PDB file of C-alpha atoms in Angstrom:
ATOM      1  CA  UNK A  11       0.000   0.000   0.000  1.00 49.00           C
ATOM      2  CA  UNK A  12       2.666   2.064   0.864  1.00 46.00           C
ATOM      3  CA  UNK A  13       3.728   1.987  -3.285  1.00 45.00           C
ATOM      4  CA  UNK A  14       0.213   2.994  -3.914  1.00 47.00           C
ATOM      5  CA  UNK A  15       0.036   5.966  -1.676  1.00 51.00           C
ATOM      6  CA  UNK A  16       3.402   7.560  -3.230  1.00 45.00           C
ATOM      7  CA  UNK A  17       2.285   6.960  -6.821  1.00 48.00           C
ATOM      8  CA  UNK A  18      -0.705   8.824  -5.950  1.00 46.00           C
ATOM      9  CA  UNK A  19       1.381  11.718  -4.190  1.00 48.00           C
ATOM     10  CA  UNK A  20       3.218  12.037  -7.125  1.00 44.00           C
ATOM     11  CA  UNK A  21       0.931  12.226  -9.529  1.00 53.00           C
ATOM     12  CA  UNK A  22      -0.605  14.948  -7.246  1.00 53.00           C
ATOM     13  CA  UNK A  23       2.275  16.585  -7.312  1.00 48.00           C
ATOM     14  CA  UNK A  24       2.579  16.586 -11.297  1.00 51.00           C
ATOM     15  CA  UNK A  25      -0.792  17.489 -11.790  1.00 51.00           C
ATOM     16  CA  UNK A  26      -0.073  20.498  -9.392  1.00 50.00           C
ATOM     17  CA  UNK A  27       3.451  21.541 -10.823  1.00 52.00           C
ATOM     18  CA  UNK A  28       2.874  20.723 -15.027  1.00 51.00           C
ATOM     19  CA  UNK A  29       0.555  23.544 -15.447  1.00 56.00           C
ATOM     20  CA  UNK A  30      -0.294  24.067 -18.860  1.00 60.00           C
ATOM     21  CA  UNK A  31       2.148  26.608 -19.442  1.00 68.00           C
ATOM     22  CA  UNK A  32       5.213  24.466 -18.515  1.00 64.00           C
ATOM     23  CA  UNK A  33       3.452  21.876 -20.785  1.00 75.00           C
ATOM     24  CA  UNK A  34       2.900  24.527 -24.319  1.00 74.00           C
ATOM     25  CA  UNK A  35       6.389  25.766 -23.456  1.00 77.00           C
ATOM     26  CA  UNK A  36       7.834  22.591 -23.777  1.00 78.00           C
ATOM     27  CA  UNK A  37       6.009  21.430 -27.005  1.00 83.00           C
ATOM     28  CA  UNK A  38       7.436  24.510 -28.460  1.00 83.00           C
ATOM     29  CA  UNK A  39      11.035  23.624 -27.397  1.00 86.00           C
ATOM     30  CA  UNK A  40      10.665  20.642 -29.035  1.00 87.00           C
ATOM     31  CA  UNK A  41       9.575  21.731 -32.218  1.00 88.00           C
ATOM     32  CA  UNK A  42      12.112  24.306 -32.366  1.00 87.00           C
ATOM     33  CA  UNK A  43      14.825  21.284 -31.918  1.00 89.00           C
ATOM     34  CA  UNK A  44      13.499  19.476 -34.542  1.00 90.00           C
ATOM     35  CA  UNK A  45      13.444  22.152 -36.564  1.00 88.00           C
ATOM     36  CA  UNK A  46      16.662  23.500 -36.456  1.00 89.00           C
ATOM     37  CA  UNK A  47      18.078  19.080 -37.027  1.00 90.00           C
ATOM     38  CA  UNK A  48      15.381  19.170 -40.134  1.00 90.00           C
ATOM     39  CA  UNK A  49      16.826  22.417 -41.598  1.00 86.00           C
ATOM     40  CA  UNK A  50      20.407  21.424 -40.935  1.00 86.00           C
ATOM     41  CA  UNK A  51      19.378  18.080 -42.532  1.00 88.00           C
ATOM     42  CA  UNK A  52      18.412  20.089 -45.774  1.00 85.00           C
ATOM     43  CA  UNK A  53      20.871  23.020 -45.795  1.00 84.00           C
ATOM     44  CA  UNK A  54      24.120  21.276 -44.719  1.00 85.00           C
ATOM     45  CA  UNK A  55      24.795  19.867 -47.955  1.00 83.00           C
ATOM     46  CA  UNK A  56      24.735  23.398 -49.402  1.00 83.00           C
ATOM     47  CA  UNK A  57      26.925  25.501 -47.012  1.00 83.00           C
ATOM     48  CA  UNK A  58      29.348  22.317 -47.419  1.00 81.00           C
ATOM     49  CA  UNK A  59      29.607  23.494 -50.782  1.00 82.00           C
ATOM     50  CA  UNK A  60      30.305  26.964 -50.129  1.00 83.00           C
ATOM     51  CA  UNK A  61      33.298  26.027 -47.816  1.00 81.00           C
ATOM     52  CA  UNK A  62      34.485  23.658 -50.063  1.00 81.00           C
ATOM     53  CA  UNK A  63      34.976  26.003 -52.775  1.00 80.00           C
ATOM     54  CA  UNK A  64      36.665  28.789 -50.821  1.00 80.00           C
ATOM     55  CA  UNK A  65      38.935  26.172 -49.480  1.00 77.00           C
ATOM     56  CA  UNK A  66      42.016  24.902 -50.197  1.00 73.00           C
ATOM     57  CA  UNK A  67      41.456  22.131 -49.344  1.00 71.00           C
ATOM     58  CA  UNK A  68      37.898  20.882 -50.736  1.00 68.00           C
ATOM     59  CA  UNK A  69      37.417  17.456 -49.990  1.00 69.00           C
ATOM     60  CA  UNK A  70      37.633  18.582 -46.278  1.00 69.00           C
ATOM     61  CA  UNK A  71      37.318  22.150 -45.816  1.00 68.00           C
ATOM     62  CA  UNK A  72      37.035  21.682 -42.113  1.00 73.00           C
ATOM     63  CA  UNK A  73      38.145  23.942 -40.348  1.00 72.00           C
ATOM     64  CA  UNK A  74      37.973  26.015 -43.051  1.00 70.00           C
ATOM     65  CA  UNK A  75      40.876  28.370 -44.994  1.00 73.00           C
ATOM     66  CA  UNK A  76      38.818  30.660 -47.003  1.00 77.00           C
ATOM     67  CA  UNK A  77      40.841  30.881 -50.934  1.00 78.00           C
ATOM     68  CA  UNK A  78      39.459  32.349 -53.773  1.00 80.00           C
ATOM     69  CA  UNK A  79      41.453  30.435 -56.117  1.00 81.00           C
ATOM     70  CA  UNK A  80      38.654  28.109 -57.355  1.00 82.00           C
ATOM     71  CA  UNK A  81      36.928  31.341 -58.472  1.00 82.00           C
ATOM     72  CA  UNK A  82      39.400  32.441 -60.625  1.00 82.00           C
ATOM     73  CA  UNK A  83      39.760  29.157 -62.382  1.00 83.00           C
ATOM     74  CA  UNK A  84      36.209  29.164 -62.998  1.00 80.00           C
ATOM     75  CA  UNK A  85      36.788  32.495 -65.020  1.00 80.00           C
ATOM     76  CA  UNK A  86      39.214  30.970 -66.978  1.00 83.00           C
ATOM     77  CA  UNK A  87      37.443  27.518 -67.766  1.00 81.00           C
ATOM     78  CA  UNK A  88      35.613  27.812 -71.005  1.00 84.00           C
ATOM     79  CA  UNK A  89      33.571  24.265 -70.237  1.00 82.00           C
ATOM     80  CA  UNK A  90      31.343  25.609 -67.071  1.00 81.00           C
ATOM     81  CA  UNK A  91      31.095  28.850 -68.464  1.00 83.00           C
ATOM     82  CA  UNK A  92      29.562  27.409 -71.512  1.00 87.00           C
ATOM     83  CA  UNK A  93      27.474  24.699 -69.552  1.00 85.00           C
ATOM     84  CA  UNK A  94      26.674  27.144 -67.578  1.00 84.00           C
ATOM     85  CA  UNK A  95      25.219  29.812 -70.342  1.00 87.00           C
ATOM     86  CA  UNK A  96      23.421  26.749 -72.056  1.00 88.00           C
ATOM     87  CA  UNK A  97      21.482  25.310 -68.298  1.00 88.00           C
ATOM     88  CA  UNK A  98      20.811  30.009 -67.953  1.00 88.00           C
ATOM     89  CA  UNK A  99      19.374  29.731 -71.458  1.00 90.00           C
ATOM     90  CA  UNK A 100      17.252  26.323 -71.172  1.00 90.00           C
ATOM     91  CA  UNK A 101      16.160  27.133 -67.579  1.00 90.00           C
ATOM     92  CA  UNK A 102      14.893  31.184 -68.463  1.00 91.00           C
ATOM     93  CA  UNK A 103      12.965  29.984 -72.028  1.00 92.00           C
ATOM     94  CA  UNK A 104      11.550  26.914 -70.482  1.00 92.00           C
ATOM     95  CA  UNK A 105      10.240  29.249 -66.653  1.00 92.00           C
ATOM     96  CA  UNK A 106       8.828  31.737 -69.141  1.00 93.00           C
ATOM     97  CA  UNK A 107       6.951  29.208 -71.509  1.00 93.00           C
ATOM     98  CA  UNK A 108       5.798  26.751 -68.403  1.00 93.00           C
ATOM     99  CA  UNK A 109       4.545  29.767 -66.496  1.00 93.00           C
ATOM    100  CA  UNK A 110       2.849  31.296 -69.430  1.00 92.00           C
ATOM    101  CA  UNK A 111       0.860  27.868 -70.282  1.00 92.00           C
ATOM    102  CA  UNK A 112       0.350  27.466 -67.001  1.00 91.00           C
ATOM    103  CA  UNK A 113      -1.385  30.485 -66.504  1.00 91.00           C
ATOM    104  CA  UNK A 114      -3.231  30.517 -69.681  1.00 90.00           C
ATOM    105  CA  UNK A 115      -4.190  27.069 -69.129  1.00 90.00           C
ATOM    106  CA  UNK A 116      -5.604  27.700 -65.006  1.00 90.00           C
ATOM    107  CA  UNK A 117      -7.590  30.722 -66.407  1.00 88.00           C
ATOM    108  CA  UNK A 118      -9.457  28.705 -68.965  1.00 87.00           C
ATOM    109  CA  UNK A 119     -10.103  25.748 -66.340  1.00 87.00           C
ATOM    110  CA  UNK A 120     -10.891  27.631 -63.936  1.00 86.00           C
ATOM    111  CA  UNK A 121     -13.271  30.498 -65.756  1.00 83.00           C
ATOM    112  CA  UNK A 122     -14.205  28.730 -68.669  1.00 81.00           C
ATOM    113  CA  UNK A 123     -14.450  24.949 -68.339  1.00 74.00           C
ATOM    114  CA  UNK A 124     -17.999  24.386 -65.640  1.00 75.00           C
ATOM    115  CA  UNK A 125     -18.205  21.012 -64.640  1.00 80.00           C
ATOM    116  CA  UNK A 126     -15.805  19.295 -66.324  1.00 82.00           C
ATOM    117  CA  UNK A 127     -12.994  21.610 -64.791  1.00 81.00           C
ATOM    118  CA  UNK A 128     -11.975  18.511 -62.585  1.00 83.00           C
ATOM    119  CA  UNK A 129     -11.453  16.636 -65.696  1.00 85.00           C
ATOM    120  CA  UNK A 130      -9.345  19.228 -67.637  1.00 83.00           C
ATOM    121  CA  UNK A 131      -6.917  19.493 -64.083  1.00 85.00           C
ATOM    122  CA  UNK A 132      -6.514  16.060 -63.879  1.00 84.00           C
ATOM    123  CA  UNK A 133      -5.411  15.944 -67.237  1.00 85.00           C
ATOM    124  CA  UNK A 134      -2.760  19.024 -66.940  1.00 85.00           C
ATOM    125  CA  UNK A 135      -1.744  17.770 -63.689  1.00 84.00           C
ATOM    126  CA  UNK A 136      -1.298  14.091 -65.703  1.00 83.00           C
ATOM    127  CA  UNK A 137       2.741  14.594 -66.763  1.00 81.00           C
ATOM    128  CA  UNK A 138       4.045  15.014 -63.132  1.00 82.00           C
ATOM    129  CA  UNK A 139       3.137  11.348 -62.641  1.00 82.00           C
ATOM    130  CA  UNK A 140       5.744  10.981 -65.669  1.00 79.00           C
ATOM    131  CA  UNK A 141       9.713  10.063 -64.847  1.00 77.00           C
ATOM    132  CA  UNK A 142      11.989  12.348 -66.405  1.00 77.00           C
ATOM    133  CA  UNK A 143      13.913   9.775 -67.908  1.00 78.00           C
ATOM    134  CA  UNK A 144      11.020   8.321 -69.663  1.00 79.00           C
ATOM    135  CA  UNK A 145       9.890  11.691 -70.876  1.00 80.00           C
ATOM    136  CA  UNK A 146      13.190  12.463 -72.295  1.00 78.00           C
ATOM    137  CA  UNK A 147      12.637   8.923 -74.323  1.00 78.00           C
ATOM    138  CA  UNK A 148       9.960   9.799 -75.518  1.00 79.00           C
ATOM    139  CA  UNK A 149      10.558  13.223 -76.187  1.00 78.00           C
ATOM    140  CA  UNK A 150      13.490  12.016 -78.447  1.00 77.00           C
ATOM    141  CA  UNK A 151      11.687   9.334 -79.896  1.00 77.00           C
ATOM    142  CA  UNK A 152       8.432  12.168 -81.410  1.00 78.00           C
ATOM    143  CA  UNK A 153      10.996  15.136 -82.554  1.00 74.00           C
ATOM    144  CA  UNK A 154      13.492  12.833 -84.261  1.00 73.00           C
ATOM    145  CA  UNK A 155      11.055   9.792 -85.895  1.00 73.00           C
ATOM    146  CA  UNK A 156       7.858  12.100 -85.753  1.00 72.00           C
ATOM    147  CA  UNK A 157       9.288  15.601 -86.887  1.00 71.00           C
ATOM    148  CA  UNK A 158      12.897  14.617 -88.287  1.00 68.00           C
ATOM    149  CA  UNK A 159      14.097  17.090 -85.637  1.00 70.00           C
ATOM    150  CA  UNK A 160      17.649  16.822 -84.096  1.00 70.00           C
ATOM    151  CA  UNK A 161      18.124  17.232 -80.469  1.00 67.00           C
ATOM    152  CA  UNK A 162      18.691  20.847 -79.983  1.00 78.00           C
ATOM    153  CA  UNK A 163      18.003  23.676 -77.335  1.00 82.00           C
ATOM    154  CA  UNK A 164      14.275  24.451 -78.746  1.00 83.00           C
ATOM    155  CA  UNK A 165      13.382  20.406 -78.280  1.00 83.00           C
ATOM    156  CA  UNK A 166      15.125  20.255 -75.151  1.00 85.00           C
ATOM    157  CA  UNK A 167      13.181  23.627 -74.026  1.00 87.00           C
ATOM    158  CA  UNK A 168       9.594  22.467 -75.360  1.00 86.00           C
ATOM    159  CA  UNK A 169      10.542  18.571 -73.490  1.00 86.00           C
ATOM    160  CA  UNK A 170      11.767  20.383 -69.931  1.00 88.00           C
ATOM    161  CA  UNK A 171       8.250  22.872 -70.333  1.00 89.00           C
ATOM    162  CA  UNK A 172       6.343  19.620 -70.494  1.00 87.00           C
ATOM    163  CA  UNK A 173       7.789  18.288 -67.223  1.00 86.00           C
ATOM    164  CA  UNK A 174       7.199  22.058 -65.822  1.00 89.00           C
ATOM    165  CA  UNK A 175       3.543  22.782 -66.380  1.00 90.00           C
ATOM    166  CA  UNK A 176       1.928  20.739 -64.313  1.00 90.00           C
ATOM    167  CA  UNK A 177       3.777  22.302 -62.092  1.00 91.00           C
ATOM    168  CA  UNK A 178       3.138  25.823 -62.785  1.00 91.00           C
ATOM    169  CA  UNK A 179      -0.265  24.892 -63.436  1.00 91.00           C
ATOM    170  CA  UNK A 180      -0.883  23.768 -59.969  1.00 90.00           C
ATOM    171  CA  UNK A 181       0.947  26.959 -58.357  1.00 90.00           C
ATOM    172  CA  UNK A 182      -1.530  29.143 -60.529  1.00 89.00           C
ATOM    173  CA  UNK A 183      -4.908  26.696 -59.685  1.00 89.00           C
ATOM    174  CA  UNK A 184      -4.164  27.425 -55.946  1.00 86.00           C
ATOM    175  CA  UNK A 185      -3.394  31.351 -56.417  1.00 84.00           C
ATOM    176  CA  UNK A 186      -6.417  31.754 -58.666  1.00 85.00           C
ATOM    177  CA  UNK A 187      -8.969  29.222 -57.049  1.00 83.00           C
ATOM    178  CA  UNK A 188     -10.371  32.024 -55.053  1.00 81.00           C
ATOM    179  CA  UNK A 189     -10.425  34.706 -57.432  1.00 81.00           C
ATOM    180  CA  UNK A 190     -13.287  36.867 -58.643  1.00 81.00           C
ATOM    181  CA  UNK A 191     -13.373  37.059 -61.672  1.00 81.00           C
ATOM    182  CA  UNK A 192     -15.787  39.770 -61.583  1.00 83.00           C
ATOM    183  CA  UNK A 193     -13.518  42.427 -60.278  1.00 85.00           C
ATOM    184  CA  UNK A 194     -11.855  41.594 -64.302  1.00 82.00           C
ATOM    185  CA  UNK A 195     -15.945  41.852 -66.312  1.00 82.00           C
ATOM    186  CA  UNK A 196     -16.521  45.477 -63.882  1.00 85.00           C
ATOM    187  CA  UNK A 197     -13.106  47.134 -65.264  1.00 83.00           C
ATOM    188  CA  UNK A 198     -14.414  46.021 -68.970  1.00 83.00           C
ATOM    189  CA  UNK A 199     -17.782  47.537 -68.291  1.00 82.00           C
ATOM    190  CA  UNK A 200     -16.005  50.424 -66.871  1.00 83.00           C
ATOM    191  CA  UNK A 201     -14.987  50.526 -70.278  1.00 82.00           C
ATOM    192  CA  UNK A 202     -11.539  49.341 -69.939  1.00 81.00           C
ATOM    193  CA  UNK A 203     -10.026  46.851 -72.535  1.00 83.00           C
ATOM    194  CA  UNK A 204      -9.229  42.723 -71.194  1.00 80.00           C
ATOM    195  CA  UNK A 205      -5.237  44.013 -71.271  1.00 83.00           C
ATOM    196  CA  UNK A 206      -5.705  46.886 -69.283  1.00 84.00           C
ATOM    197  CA  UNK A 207      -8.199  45.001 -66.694  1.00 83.00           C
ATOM    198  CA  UNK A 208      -4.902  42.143 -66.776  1.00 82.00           C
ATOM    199  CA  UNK A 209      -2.266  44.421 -66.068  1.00 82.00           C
ATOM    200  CA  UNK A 210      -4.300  46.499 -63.244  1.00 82.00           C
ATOM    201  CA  UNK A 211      -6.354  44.496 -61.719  1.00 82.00           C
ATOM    202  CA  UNK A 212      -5.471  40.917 -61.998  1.00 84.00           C
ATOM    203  CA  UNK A 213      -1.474  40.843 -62.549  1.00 83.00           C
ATOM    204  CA  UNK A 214      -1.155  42.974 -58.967  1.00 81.00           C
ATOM    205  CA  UNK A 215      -3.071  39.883 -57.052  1.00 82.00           C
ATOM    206  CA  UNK A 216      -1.618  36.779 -58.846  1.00 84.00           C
ATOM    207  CA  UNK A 217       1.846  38.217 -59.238  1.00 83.00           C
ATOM    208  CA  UNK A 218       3.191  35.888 -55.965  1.00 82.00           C
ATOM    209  CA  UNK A 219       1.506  33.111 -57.878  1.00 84.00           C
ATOM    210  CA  UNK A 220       3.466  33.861 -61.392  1.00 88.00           C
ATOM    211  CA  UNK A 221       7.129  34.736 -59.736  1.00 86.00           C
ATOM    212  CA  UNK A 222       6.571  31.417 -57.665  1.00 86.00           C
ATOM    213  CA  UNK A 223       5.912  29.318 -60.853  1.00 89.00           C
ATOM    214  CA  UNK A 224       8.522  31.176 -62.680  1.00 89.00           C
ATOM    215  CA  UNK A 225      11.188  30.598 -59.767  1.00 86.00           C
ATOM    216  CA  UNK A 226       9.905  26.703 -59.936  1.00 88.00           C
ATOM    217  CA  UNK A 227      10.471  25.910 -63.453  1.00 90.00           C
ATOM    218  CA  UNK A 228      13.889  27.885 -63.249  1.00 89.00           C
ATOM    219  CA  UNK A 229      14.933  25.628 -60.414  1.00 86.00           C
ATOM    220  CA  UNK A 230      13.441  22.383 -62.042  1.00 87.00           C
ATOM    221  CA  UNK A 231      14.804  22.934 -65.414  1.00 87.00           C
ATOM    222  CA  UNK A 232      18.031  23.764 -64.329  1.00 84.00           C
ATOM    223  CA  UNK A 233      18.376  21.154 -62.444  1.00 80.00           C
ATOM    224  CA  UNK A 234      17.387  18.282 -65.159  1.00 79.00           C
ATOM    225  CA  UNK A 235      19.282  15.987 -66.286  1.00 78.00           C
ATOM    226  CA  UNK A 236      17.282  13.225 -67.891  1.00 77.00           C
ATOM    227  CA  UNK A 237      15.692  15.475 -70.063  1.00 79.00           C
ATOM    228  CA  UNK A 238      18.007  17.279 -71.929  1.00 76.00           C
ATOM    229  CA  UNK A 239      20.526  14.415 -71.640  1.00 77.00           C
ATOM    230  CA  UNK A 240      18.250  12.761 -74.290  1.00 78.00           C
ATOM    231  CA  UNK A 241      17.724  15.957 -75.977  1.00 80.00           C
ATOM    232  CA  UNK A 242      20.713  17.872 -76.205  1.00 78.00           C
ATOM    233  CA  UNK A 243      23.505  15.058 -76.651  1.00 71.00           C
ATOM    234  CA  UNK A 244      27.142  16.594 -76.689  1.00 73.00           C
ATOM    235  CA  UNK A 245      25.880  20.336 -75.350  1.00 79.00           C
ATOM    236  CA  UNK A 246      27.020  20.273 -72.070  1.00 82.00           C
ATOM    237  CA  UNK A 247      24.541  21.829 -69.387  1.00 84.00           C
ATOM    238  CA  UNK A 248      25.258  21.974 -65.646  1.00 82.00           C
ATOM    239  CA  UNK A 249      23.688  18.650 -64.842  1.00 82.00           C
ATOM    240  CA  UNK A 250      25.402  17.204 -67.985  1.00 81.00           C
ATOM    241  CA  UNK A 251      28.963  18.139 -66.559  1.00 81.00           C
ATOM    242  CA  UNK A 252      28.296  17.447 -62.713  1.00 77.00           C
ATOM    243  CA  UNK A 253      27.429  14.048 -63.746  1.00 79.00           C
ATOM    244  CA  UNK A 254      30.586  13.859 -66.064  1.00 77.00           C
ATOM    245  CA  UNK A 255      32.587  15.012 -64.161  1.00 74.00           C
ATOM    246  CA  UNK A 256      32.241  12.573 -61.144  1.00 72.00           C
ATOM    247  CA  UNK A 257      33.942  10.090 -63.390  1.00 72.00           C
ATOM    248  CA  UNK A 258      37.312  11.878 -62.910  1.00 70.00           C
ATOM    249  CA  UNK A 259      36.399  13.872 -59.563  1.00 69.00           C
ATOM    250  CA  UNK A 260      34.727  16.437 -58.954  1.00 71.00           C
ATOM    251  CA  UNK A 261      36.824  20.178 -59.650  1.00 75.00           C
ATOM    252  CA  UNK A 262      36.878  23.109 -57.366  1.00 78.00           C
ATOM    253  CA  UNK A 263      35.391  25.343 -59.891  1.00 79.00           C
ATOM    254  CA  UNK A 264      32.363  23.060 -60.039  1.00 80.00           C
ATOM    255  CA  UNK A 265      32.143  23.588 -56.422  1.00 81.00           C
ATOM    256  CA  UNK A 266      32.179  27.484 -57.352  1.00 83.00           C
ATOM    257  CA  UNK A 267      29.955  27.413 -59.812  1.00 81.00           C
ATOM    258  CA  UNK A 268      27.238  25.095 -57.572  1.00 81.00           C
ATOM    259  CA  UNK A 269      28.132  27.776 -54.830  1.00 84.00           C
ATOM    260  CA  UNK A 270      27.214  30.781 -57.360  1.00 83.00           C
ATOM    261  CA  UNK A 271      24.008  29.315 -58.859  1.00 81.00           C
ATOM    262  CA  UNK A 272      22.776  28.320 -55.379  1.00 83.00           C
ATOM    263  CA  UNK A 273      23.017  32.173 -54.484  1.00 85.00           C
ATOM    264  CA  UNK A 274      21.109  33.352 -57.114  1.00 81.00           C
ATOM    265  CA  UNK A 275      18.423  30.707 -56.231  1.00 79.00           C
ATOM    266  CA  UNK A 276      18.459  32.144 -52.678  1.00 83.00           C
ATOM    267  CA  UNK A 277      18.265  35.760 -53.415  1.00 85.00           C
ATOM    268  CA  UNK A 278      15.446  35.294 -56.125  1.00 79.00           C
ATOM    269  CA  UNK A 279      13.207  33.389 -53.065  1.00 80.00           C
ATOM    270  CA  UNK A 280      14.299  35.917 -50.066  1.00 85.00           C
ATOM    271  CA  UNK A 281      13.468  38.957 -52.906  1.00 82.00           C
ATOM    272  CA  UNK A 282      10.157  37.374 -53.821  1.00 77.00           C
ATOM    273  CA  UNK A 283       9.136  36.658 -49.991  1.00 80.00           C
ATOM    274  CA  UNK A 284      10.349  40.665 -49.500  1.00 83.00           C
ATOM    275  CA  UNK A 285       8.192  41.905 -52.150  1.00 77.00           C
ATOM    276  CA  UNK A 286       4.908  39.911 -50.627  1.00 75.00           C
ATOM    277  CA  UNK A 287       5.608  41.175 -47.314  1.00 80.00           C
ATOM    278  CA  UNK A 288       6.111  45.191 -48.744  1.00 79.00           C
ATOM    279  CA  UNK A 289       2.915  43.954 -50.153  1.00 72.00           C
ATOM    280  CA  UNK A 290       1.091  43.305 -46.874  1.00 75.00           C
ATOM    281  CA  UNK A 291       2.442  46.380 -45.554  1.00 76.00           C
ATOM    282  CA  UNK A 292       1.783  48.621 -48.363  1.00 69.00           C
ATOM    283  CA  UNK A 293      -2.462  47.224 -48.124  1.00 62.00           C
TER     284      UNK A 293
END
């Protein structure tokens, strides 16, 4: 009995002292910790990158002796910079194209199509169930049997927008899902033309929607390798070389060039989440 009567003391006691305070502050210390091991799960891989290519040492740039030198070889080495114009080119066309589509194709499901609307989205939404490797197959197999086209940038740009509508598509469905479209039929009747009732009325609310479908197909097509392996044969792209070049080791300048292109990824998502917030603000 005597076990008994301290269980039930304690429990007393804990039902005295863990007041619900001390209970929401710890959930939220634990979160926190497992949010800072997540993000360190994700973003270690990247800062490993930066170190290693200001190193001079960068297969271990721990601790760390910051050198430029990989930098200036990377100005001087004509096959990144050219891999690296070619993934620019193929990633900007294809973010432009996807986006556009995209866009064009939400408005007329989402305005236009009644009650089959499901059945249009299901169908746009269709090539993200596709692998990349068998859509660069079959991308090669229609241009070159079908059309008698070579692989070149255009196919490879029309084969990575395929992979990124659905995509954009999606980003667009959610930012225009709620939208009233008769803000758009008042501004006509108010005698303004469909462009003008685009560029001031609609454009200023989806705009988040567009730059984050536009940053998503940049990232996506840059990043592709299946795709424009098939496509583009012997014009090297980023994800061409990196794979190439892990066959001989991987180069300090590829470590500066990752380093660079992961920058400009970073500033184009901490502008876009500083324009929505000057956004908020400004309403």
């Amino acid at each position: 009995m005597a076990w008994i009567s301290a269980e039930l003391a304690l429990r007393d006691w804990g039902d005295n002292n863990m007041n619900p305070n001390f209970t929401d502050s710890l959930i939220k210390w634990t979160l926190a910790v497992f949010l800072v091991v997540v993000f360190a799960f994700l973003y270690m891989p990247i800062v490993h990158i930066l170190f290693a290519s200001l190193s001079t040492r960068p297969n271990f740039p721990y601790p760390p002796e910051f050198n430029v030198a990989s930098y200036i070889r990377l100005s001087t080495n004509t096959v990144y910079q050219s891999a690296f114009l070619n993934s620019l080119l193929l990633a900007s066309c294809t973010a432009v194209l996807s986006t556009v589509l995209g866009f064009l194709a939400t408005v007329g499901v989402l305005r236009f199509a009644g009650k089959r609307a499901l059945i249009y989205a299901i169908f746009f939404a269709a090539p993200l169930f596709v692998s990349e490797i068998l859509l660069g197959i079959s991308s090669m197999a229609l241009y070159y049997m079908l059309f008698e086209l070579q692989g070149n940038m255009l196919t490879a740009i029309i084969a990575n927008a395929v992979h990124c509508f659905s995509f954009c598509f999606l980003i667009m469905a959610a930012m225009l899902y709620k939208y009233d479209w008769r803000m758009n039929e008042a501004a006509i009747v108010c005698g303004a033309s469909p462009l003008r009732s685009f560029f001031e009325i609609m454009l200023p609310i989806t705009w988040p929607g567009i730059m984050g479908s536009l940053i998503t197909a940049f990232v996506l097509s840059l990043n592709g390798l299946d795709v424009s392996f098939y496509l583009l044969g012997a014009t090297p792209t980023m994800p061409s070389v990196a794979w190439g070049a892990l066959r001989y080791g991987v180069k300090p300048e590829l470590y500066a060039l990752s380093s660079l292109i992961n920058i400009v990824v970073f500033a184009m998502i901490i502008a876009l989440l500083v324009a929505i917030r000057l956004k908020r603000k400004a309403a």
